[in-house]
Amino acid sequence: MASRNDGIQLLLQAEKSASEKVNEAKRRKAKRLKEAKAEAQAEIEAERAERERHFKICEDKVLGRRSEIESQIQKLTQEIINTQTASVNLHKEDAINMLLNCEYKAELHYRCTKTAQEIANSEQCEINMDVICLVTELVFRFYQVLATDLETFSRHAKRSTITAEDVFCFVRRNPKLLQHLVDYHRNHFEDNKPESPDLVNETSKTKPKQKVSRKKSNMNVTDSSEYNKPEEAAQNV
């Protein structure tokens, strides 16, 4: 019985010793894993620092300093902005005129088409669309010439405002149209009646005659004075 108890005690001691050895091995293994992990992390950090240092050297060699690059980018951006601004200022008026011309031409084409339809219905005929397009272009070009000539007439007269006289001057080669516009202006603007171009021409023609008559009168006066003073006339001779 005693030997049996001793055997059990030996087995328990052996089991306890084995478990202690296993636990010790586990602790050593965990410690070793932590140390290996720390060593690996240190090696990784060292390698990363070395790579970053090498990358920084290459970046400085190839691209230069970051401040210089930023200044170059800002300078290039400002040049592009200045170029675009100059281009906008240069073509702004042309673009606005083009848009306005498109709008005016569309409205004019609509009016010409409507008028052509009314004429076709009243005259029992057919007007081709090509004719309407040509008439629209003709009227549009005529308006452009009219605007340019009216501006030229006002500048020639040293005025900043275009008046009815400029319109009369534009149509001076068409007497019927001139008379029609003069009558229309008189009937609709009675408070501000313009002078007829014929009256203007008559007044312009009469002015030199007055100057000539004045010269003649002056000559007559000098002649009479010379006759009144024969001694001075003799001295002049």
CSV table of N, CA, C and O in Angstrom, one decimal, residues 13-114:
chain,number,residue,atom,x,y,z
A,13,GLN,N,4.3,14.3,-9.0
A,13,GLN,CA,5.5,15.2,-9.1
A,13,GLN,C,6.0,15.3,-10.5
A,13,GLN,O,6.4,16.4,-11.0
A,14,ALA,N,6.0,14.2,-11.2
A,14,ALA,CA,6.5,14.2,-12.6
A,14,ALA,C,5.5,15.1,-13.5
A,14,ALA,O,6.0,15.9,-14.4
A,15,GLU,N,4.2,14.9,-13.2
A,15,GLU,CA,3.3,15.7,-14.0
A,15,GLU,C,3.4,17.2,-13.7
A,15,GLU,O,3.4,18.0,-14.6
A,16,LYS,N,3.7,17.5,-12.4
A,16,LYS,CA,3.8,18.9,-12.0
A,16,LYS,C,5.1,19.5,-12.7
A,16,LYS,O,5.1,20.6,-13.2
A,17,SER,N,6.2,18.7,-12.6
A,17,SER,CA,7.4,19.1,-13.2
A,17,SER,C,7.3,19.3,-14.7
A,17,SER,O,7.8,20.3,-15.3
A,18,ALA,N,6.6,18.4,-15.4
A,18,ALA,CA,6.4,18.5,-16.8
A,18,ALA,C,5.5,19.8,-17.2
A,18,ALA,O,5.8,20.5,-18.1
A,19,SER,N,4.5,20.0,-16.4
A,19,SER,CA,3.7,21.2,-16.6
A,19,SER,C,4.5,22.5,-16.4
A,19,SER,O,4.3,23.5,-17.2
A,20,GLU,N,5.3,22.5,-15.4
A,20,GLU,CA,6.2,23.7,-15.2
A,20,GLU,C,7.1,23.9,-16.3
A,20,GLU,O,7.3,25.0,-16.8
A,21,LYS,N,7.7,22.8,-16.8
A,21,LYS,CA,8.6,22.9,-18.0
A,21,LYS,C,7.9,23.4,-19.2
A,21,LYS,O,8.4,24.3,-20.0
A,22,VAL,N,6.6,22.9,-19.4
A,22,VAL,CA,5.9,23.4,-20.6
A,22,VAL,C,5.5,24.9,-20.4
A,22,VAL,O,5.6,25.6,-21.4
A,23,ASN,N,5.1,25.3,-19.2
A,23,ASN,CA,4.8,26.7,-19.0
A,23,ASN,C,6.1,27.6,-19.2
A,23,ASN,O,6.0,28.7,-19.8
A,24,GLU,N,7.2,27.1,-18.7
A,24,GLU,CA,8.4,27.8,-18.9
A,24,GLU,C,8.8,27.9,-20.4
A,24,GLU,O,9.2,29.0,-20.8
A,25,ALA,N,8.6,26.9,-21.1
A,25,ALA,CA,8.9,26.9,-22.5
A,25,ALA,C,7.9,27.9,-23.2
A,25,ALA,O,8.3,28.6,-24.1
A,26,LYS,N,6.7,27.9,-22.8
A,26,LYS,CA,5.7,28.9,-23.4
A,26,LYS,C,6.1,30.3,-23.1
A,26,LYS,O,6.0,31.2,-24.0
A,27,ARG,N,6.6,30.5,-21.9
A,27,ARG,CA,7.0,31.9,-21.5
A,27,ARG,C,8.2,32.3,-22.3
A,27,ARG,O,8.3,33.5,-22.8
A,28,ARG,N,9.2,31.4,-22.5
A,28,ARG,CA,10.4,31.7,-23.2
A,28,ARG,C,10.0,32.0,-24.7
A,28,ARG,O,10.5,32.9,-25.4
A,29,LYS,N,9.0,31.2,-25.2
A,29,LYS,CA,8.6,31.3,-26.6
A,29,LYS,C,7.9,32.7,-26.8
A,29,LYS,O,8.2,33.4,-27.8
A,30,ALA,N,7.1,33.1,-25.9
A,30,ALA,CA,6.4,34.3,-26.0
A,30,ALA,C,7.4,35.5,-25.9
A,30,ALA,O,7.3,36.5,-26.6
A,31,LYS,N,8.3,35.3,-24.9
A,31,LYS,CA,9.3,36.4,-24.8
A,31,LYS,C,10.2,36.5,-26.0
A,31,LYS,O,10.5,37.6,-26.5
A,32,ARG,N,10.5,35.4,-26.6
A,32,ARG,CA,11.3,35.4,-27.8
A,32,ARG,C,10.5,36.0,-29.0
A,32,ARG,O,11.1,36.7,-29.8
A,33,LEU,N,9.3,35.7,-29.0
A,33,LEU,CA,8.4,36.3,-30.1
A,33,LEU,C,8.4,37.8,-30.0
A,33,LEU,O,8.4,38.5,-30.9
A,34,LYS,N,8.2,38.3,-28.7
A,34,LYS,CA,8.2,39.7,-28.5
A,34,LYS,C,9.5,40.4,-28.9
A,34,LYS,O,9.5,41.4,-29.5
A,35,GLU,N,10.6,39.7,-28.5
A,35,GLU,CA,11.9,40.3,-28.8
A,35,GLU,C,12.1,40.3,-30.3
A,35,GLU,O,12.6,41.2,-30.9
A,36,ALA,N,11.7,39.2,-31.0
A,36,ALA,CA,11.9,39.1,-32.5
A,36,ALA,C,11.0,40.2,-33.1
A,36,ALA,O,11.4,40.8,-34.1
A,37,LYS,N,9.8,40.3,-32.6
A,37,LYS,CA,8.9,41.4,-33.2
A,37,LYS,C,9.5,42.8,-33.0
A,37,LYS,O,9.5,43.6,-33.9
A,38,ALA,N,10.1,43.0,-31.8
A,38,ALA,CA,10.7,44.3,-31.6
A,38,ALA,C,11.9,44.5,-32.5
A,38,ALA,O,12.1,45.6,-33.1
A,39,GLU,N,12.7,43.5,-32.6
A,39,GLU,CA,13.9,43.6,-33.5
A,39,GLU,C,13.5,43.8,-35.0
A,39,GLU,O,14.1,44.6,-35.7
A,40,ALA,N,12.4,43.1,-35.4
A,40,ALA,CA,11.9,43.3,-36.8
A,40,ALA,C,11.4,44.7,-37.0
A,40,ALA,O,11.6,45.3,-38.0
A,41,GLN,N,10.6,45.2,-36.0
A,41,GLN,CA,10.1,46.6,-36.1
A,41,GLN,C,11.2,47.6,-36.2
A,41,GLN,O,11.2,48.6,-36.9
A,42,ALA,N,12.3,47.4,-35.3
A,42,ALA,CA,13.4,48.3,-35.4
A,42,ALA,C,14.1,48.2,-36.7
A,42,ALA,O,14.5,49.3,-37.3
A,43,GLU,N,14.3,47.0,-37.3
A,43,GLU,CA,14.9,46.9,-38.6
A,43,GLU,C,14.0,47.6,-39.7
A,43,GLU,O,14.6,48.2,-40.6
A,44,ILE,N,12.7,47.4,-39.5
A,44,ILE,CA,11.8,48.0,-40.5
A,44,ILE,C,11.9,49.6,-40.4
A,44,ILE,O,12.0,50.3,-41.5
A,45,GLU,N,11.9,50.1,-39.2
A,45,GLU,CA,12.1,51.6,-39.0
A,45,GLU,C,13.4,52.1,-39.6
A,45,GLU,O,13.4,53.1,-40.3
A,46,ALA,N,14.4,51.3,-39.3
A,46,ALA,CA,15.8,51.7,-39.8
A,46,ALA,C,15.8,51.7,-41.4
A,46,ALA,O,16.3,52.6,-42.0
A,47,GLU,N,15.2,50.6,-41.9
A,47,GLU,CA,15.2,50.5,-43.4
A,47,GLU,C,14.3,51.6,-44.0
A,47,GLU,O,14.6,52.2,-45.0
A,48,ARG,N,13.2,51.9,-43.3
A,48,ARG,CA,12.3,53.0,-43.8
A,48,ARG,C,13.0,54.4,-43.8
A,48,ARG,O,12.9,55.2,-44.7
A,49,ALA,N,13.7,54.6,-42.7
A,49,ALA,CA,14.4,55.9,-42.6
A,49,ALA,C,15.5,56.0,-43.6
A,49,ALA,O,15.7,57.1,-44.3
A,50,GLU,N,16.2,54.9,-43.9
A,50,GLU,CA,17.2,54.9,-44.9
A,50,GLU,C,16.6,55.1,-46.3
A,50,GLU,O,17.1,55.9,-47.1
A,51,ARG,N,15.4,54.5,-46.6
A,51,ARG,CA,14.8,54.7,-47.9
A,51,ARG,C,14.3,56.1,-48.0
A,51,ARG,O,14.4,56.7,-49.1
A,52,GLU,N,13.7,56.6,-47.0
A,52,GLU,CA,13.2,58.0,-47.0
A,52,GLU,C,14.3,59.0,-47.2
A,52,GLU,O,14.2,60.0,-48.0
A,53,ARG,N,15.5,58.8,-46.6
A,53,ARG,CA,16.6,59.6,-46.8
A,53,ARG,C,17.1,59.5,-48.2
A,53,ARG,O,17.4,60.6,-48.8
A,54,HIS,N,17.2,58.3,-48.7
A,54,HIS,CA,17.6,58.2,-50.1
A,54,HIS,C,16.6,58.8,-51.1
A,54,HIS,O,17.0,59.5,-52.1
A,55,PHE,N,15.3,58.7,-50.8
A,55,PHE,CA,14.3,59.3,-51.7
A,55,PHE,C,14.4,60.8,-51.6
A,55,PHE,O,14.2,61.5,-52.6
A,56,LYS,N,14.7,61.4,-50.4
A,56,LYS,CA,14.8,62.8,-50.3
A,56,LYS,C,16.0,63.3,-51.1
A,56,LYS,O,15.9,64.4,-51.7
A,57,ILE,N,17.1,62.6,-51.0
A,57,ILE,CA,18.2,63.0,-51.8
A,57,ILE,C,17.9,63.0,-53.3
A,57,ILE,O,18.3,63.9,-54.0
A,58,CYS,N,17.3,61.9,-53.8
A,58,CYS,CA,16.9,61.8,-55.2
A,58,CYS,C,15.9,62.9,-55.6
A,58,CYS,O,16.0,63.5,-56.7
A,59,GLU,N,15.0,63.2,-54.7
A,59,GLU,CA,14.0,64.3,-55.0
A,59,GLU,C,14.7,65.6,-55.1
A,59,GLU,O,14.4,66.4,-56.0
A,60,ASP,N,15.6,65.9,-54.2
A,60,ASP,CA,16.3,67.2,-54.2
A,60,ASP,C,17.2,67.3,-55.5
A,60,ASP,O,17.3,68.4,-56.1
A,61,LYS,N,17.8,66.2,-55.9
A,61,LYS,CA,18.6,66.2,-57.1
A,61,LYS,C,17.8,66.4,-58.4
A,61,LYS,O,18.1,67.2,-59.3
A,62,VAL,N,16.7,65.7,-58.5
A,62,VAL,CA,15.9,65.7,-59.7
A,62,VAL,C,14.9,66.9,-59.8
A,62,VAL,O,14.9,67.7,-60.8
A,63,LEU,N,14.2,67.2,-58.7
A,63,LEU,CA,13.1,68.2,-58.7
A,63,LEU,C,13.6,69.5,-58.1
A,63,LEU,O,12.9,70.5,-58.3
A,64,GLY,N,14.6,69.5,-57.3
A,64,GLY,CA,15.0,70.7,-56.7
A,64,GLY,C,14.2,70.9,-55.4
A,64,GLY,O,13.4,70.0,-54.9
A,65,ARG,N,14.3,72.1,-54.8
A,65,ARG,CA,13.5,72.3,-53.6
A,65,ARG,C,12.1,72.5,-53.9
A,65,ARG,O,11.6,73.0,-54.9
A,66,ARG,N,11.3,72.2,-52.9
A,66,ARG,CA,9.8,72.3,-53.0
A,66,ARG,C,9.4,73.8,-53.1
A,66,ARG,O,8.4,74.1,-53.9
A,67,SER,N,10.0,74.7,-52.5
A,67,SER,CA,9.7,76.1,-52.6
A,67,SER,C,9.9,76.6,-54.0
A,67,SER,O,9.1,77.4,-54.5
A,68,GLU,N,11.0,76.2,-54.6
A,68,GLU,CA,11.3,76.6,-56.0
A,68,GLU,C,10.2,76.1,-56.9
A,68,GLU,O,9.7,76.8,-57.8
A,69,ILE,N,9.8,74.8,-56.7
A,69,ILE,CA,8.8,74.2,-57.5
A,69,ILE,C,7.4,75.0,-57.4
A,69,ILE,O,6.7,75.3,-58.3
A,70,GLU,N,7.1,75.3,-56.1
A,70,GLU,CA,5.8,76.0,-55.9
A,70,GLU,C,5.9,77.4,-56.5
A,70,GLU,O,4.9,77.9,-57.1
A,71,SER,N,7.0,78.1,-56.4
A,71,SER,CA,7.1,79.4,-57.0
A,71,SER,C,7.0,79.3,-58.5
A,71,SER,O,6.4,80.2,-59.2
A,72,GLN,N,7.6,78.3,-59.1
A,72,GLN,CA,7.5,78.1,-60.6
A,72,GLN,C,6.1,77.8,-61.0
A,72,GLN,O,5.6,78.4,-62.0
A,73,ILE,N,5.4,77.0,-60.2
A,73,ILE,CA,4.0,76.7,-60.5
A,73,ILE,C,3.1,77.9,-60.4
A,73,ILE,O,2.3,78.2,-61.2
A,74,GLN,N,3.3,78.7,-59.3
A,74,GLN,CA,2.6,79.9,-59.2
A,74,GLN,C,2.8,80.9,-60.3
A,74,GLN,O,1.9,81.6,-60.8
A,75,LYS,N,4.1,81.0,-60.7
A,75,LYS,CA,4.4,82.0,-61.8
A,75,LYS,C,3.8,81.5,-63.1
A,75,LYS,O,3.2,82.3,-63.8
A,76,LEU,N,3.9,80.2,-63.4
A,76,LEU,CA,3.2,79.7,-64.6
A,76,LEU,C,1.7,79.9,-64.6
A,76,LEU,O,1.1,80.3,-65.6
A,77,THR,N,1.1,79.6,-63.4
A,77,THR,CA,-0.3,79.8,-63.3
A,77,THR,C,-0.7,81.3,-63.5
A,77,THR,O,-1.7,81.6,-64.2
A,78,GLN,N,0.1,82.2,-62.9
A,78,GLN,CA,-0.2,83.6,-63.1
A,78,GLN,C,-0.1,84.0,-64.6
A,78,GLN,O,-0.9,84.8,-65.1
A,79,GLU,N,0.9,83.5,-65.3
A,79,GLU,CA,1.1,83.8,-66.7
A,79,GLU,C,-0.1,83.3,-67.5
A,79,GLU,O,-0.6,84.0,-68.4
A,80,ILE,N,-0.6,82.1,-67.2
A,80,ILE,CA,-1.7,81.6,-67.9
A,80,ILE,C,-3.0,82.4,-67.6
A,80,ILE,O,-3.7,82.7,-68.5
A,81,ILE,N,-3.1,82.8,-66.4
A,81,ILE,CA,-4.3,83.7,-66.0
A,81,ILE,C,-4.2,85.0,-66.8
A,81,ILE,O,-5.2,85.5,-67.3
A,82,ASN,N,-3.0,85.6,-66.8
A,82,ASN,CA,-2.9,86.9,-67.5
A,82,ASN,C,-3.1,86.7,-69.0
A,82,ASN,O,-3.8,87.6,-69.7
A,83,THR,N,-2.7,85.6,-69.6
A,83,THR,CA,-2.9,85.4,-71.0
A,83,THR,C,-4.4,85.2,-71.3
A,83,THR,O,-4.9,85.8,-72.3
A,84,GLN,N,-5.1,84.4,-70.5
A,84,GLN,CA,-6.5,84.2,-70.7
A,84,GLN,C,-7.3,85.5,-70.5
A,84,GLN,O,-8.2,85.8,-71.2
A,85,THR,N,-6.9,86.3,-69.5
A,85,THR,CA,-7.5,87.6,-69.3
A,85,THR,C,-7.4,88.5,-70.5
A,85,THR,O,-8.3,89.2,-70.9
A,86,ALA,N,-6.1,88.6,-71.0
A,86,ALA,CA,-5.9,89.4,-72.2
A,86,ALA,C,-6.7,88.9,-73.4
A,86,ALA,O,-7.3,89.7,-74.1
A,87,SER,N,-6.8,87.6,-73.5
A,87,SER,CA,-7.6,87.1,-74.6
A,87,SER,C,-9.1,87.4,-74.5
A,87,SER,O,-9.7,87.7,-75.4
A,88,VAL,N,-9.5,87.3,-73.2
A,88,VAL,CA,-11.0,87.7,-73.0
A,88,VAL,C,-11.2,89.1,-73.3
A,88,VAL,O,-12.2,89.5,-74.0
A,89,ASN,N,-10.3,90.0,-72.8
A,89,ASN,CA,-10.5,91.4,-73.1
A,89,ASN,C,-10.4,91.8,-74.6
A,89,ASN,O,-11.1,92.7,-75.1
A,90,LEU,N,-9.6,91.0,-75.3
A,90,LEU,CA,-9.4,91.2,-76.7
A,90,LEU,C,-10.6,90.8,-77.6
A,90,LEU,O,-11.0,91.5,-78.5
A,91,HIS,N,-11.2,89.6,-77.2
A,91,HIS,CA,-12.3,89.1,-78.0
A,91,HIS,C,-13.6,89.2,-77.3
A,91,HIS,O,-14.6,88.7,-77.9
A,92,LYS,N,-13.7,89.9,-76.2
A,92,LYS,CA,-15.0,90.1,-75.5
A,92,LYS,C,-16.0,90.8,-76.4
A,92,LYS,O,-17.1,90.4,-76.5
A,93,GLU,N,-15.6,91.9,-76.9
A,93,GLU,CA,-16.5,92.8,-77.7
A,93,GLU,C,-16.9,92.0,-79.0
A,93,GLU,O,-18.1,92.1,-79.3
A,94,ASP,N,-16.0,91.3,-79.6
A,94,ASP,CA,-16.3,90.5,-80.8
A,94,ASP,C,-17.3,89.4,-80.5
A,94,ASP,O,-18.3,89.2,-81.3
A,95,ALA,N,-17.1,88.8,-79.3
A,95,ALA,CA,-18.0,87.7,-79.0
A,95,ALA,C,-19.4,88.2,-78.7
A,95,ALA,O,-20.5,87.7,-79.1
A,96,ILE,N,-19.5,89.4,-78.0
A,96,ILE,CA,-20.8,90.0,-77.6
A,96,ILE,C,-21.5,90.4,-78.9
A,96,ILE,O,-22.7,90.2,-79.1
A,97,ASN,N,-20.7,91.0,-79.8
A,97,ASN,CA,-21.3,91.5,-81.1
A,97,ASN,C,-21.8,90.3,-81.9
A,97,ASN,O,-22.9,90.3,-82.6
A,98,MET,N,-21.1,89.2,-81.9
A,98,MET,CA,-21.5,88.0,-82.6
A,98,MET,C,-22.8,87.4,-82.0
A,98,MET,O,-23.7,87.1,-82.8
A,99,LEU,N,-22.9,87.4,-80.7
A,99,LEU,CA,-24.1,86.9,-80.1
A,99,LEU,C,-25.3,87.8,-80.4
A,99,LEU,O,-26.4,87.3,-80.7
A,100,LEU,N,-25.0,89.1,-80.3
A,100,LEU,CA,-26.1,90.1,-80.6
A,100,LEU,C,-26.5,90.0,-82.1
A,100,LEU,O,-27.7,90.0,-82.4
A,101,ASN,N,-25.5,89.8,-83.0
A,101,ASN,CA,-25.9,89.7,-84.4
A,101,ASN,C,-26.7,88.4,-84.6
A,101,ASN,O,-27.6,88.4,-85.4
A,102,CYS,N,-26.3,87.3,-83.9
A,102,CYS,CA,-27.1,86.1,-84.1
A,102,CYS,C,-28.5,86.3,-83.6
A,102,CYS,O,-29.5,85.8,-84.3
A,103,GLU,N,-28.7,87.0,-82.5
A,103,GLU,CA,-30.0,87.2,-82.0
A,103,GLU,C,-30.8,88.1,-82.9
A,103,GLU,O,-32.0,87.9,-83.2
A,104,TYR,N,-30.2,89.2,-83.4
A,104,TYR,CA,-30.9,90.2,-84.2
A,104,TYR,C,-31.2,89.5,-85.6
A,104,TYR,O,-32.3,89.7,-86.2
A,105,LYS,N,-30.3,88.7,-86.1
A,105,LYS,CA,-30.5,88.1,-87.4
A,105,LYS,C,-31.6,87.0,-87.3
A,105,LYS,O,-32.4,86.9,-88.2
A,106,ALA,N,-31.7,86.3,-86.1
A,106,ALA,CA,-32.8,85.4,-86.0
A,106,ALA,C,-34.2,86.1,-85.9
A,106,ALA,O,-35.1,85.7,-86.6
A,107,GLU,N,-34.2,87.2,-85.2
A,107,GLU,CA,-35.4,88.0,-85.1
A,107,GLU,C,-35.8,88.6,-86.5
A,107,GLU,O,-36.9,88.6,-86.9
A,108,LEU,N,-34.8,89.1,-87.2
A,108,LEU,CA,-35.0,89.6,-88.6
A,108,LEU,C,-35.5,88.5,-89.5
A,108,LEU,O,-36.4,88.8,-90.4
A,109,HIS,N,-34.9,87.3,-89.4
A,109,HIS,CA,-35.3,86.2,-90.3
A,109,HIS,C,-36.8,85.9,-90.0
A,109,HIS,O,-37.6,85.6,-90.9
A,110,TYR,N,-37.1,85.9,-88.7
A,110,TYR,CA,-38.5,85.6,-88.4
A,110,TYR,C,-39.5,86.6,-89.0
A,110,TYR,O,-40.5,86.3,-89.5
A,111,ARG,N,-39.1,87.9,-88.9
A,111,ARG,CA,-39.9,89.0,-89.4
A,111,ARG,C,-40.1,88.9,-90.9
A,111,ARG,O,-41.1,89.0,-91.5
A,112,CYS,N,-38.9,88.6,-91.6
A,112,CYS,CA,-39.0,88.5,-93.0
A,112,CYS,C,-39.8,87.3,-93.5
A,112,CYS,O,-40.6,87.3,-94.5
A,113,THR,N,-39.7,86.2,-92.7
A,113,THR,CA,-40.5,85.0,-93.1
A,113,THR,C,-42.0,85.3,-92.9
A,113,THR,O,-42.8,84.9,-93.7
A,114,LYS,N,-42.3,86.0,-91.8
A,114,LYS,CA,-43.7,86.3,-91.6
A,114,LYS,C,-44.3,87.2,-92.6
A,114,LYS,O,-45.4,87.1,-93.1
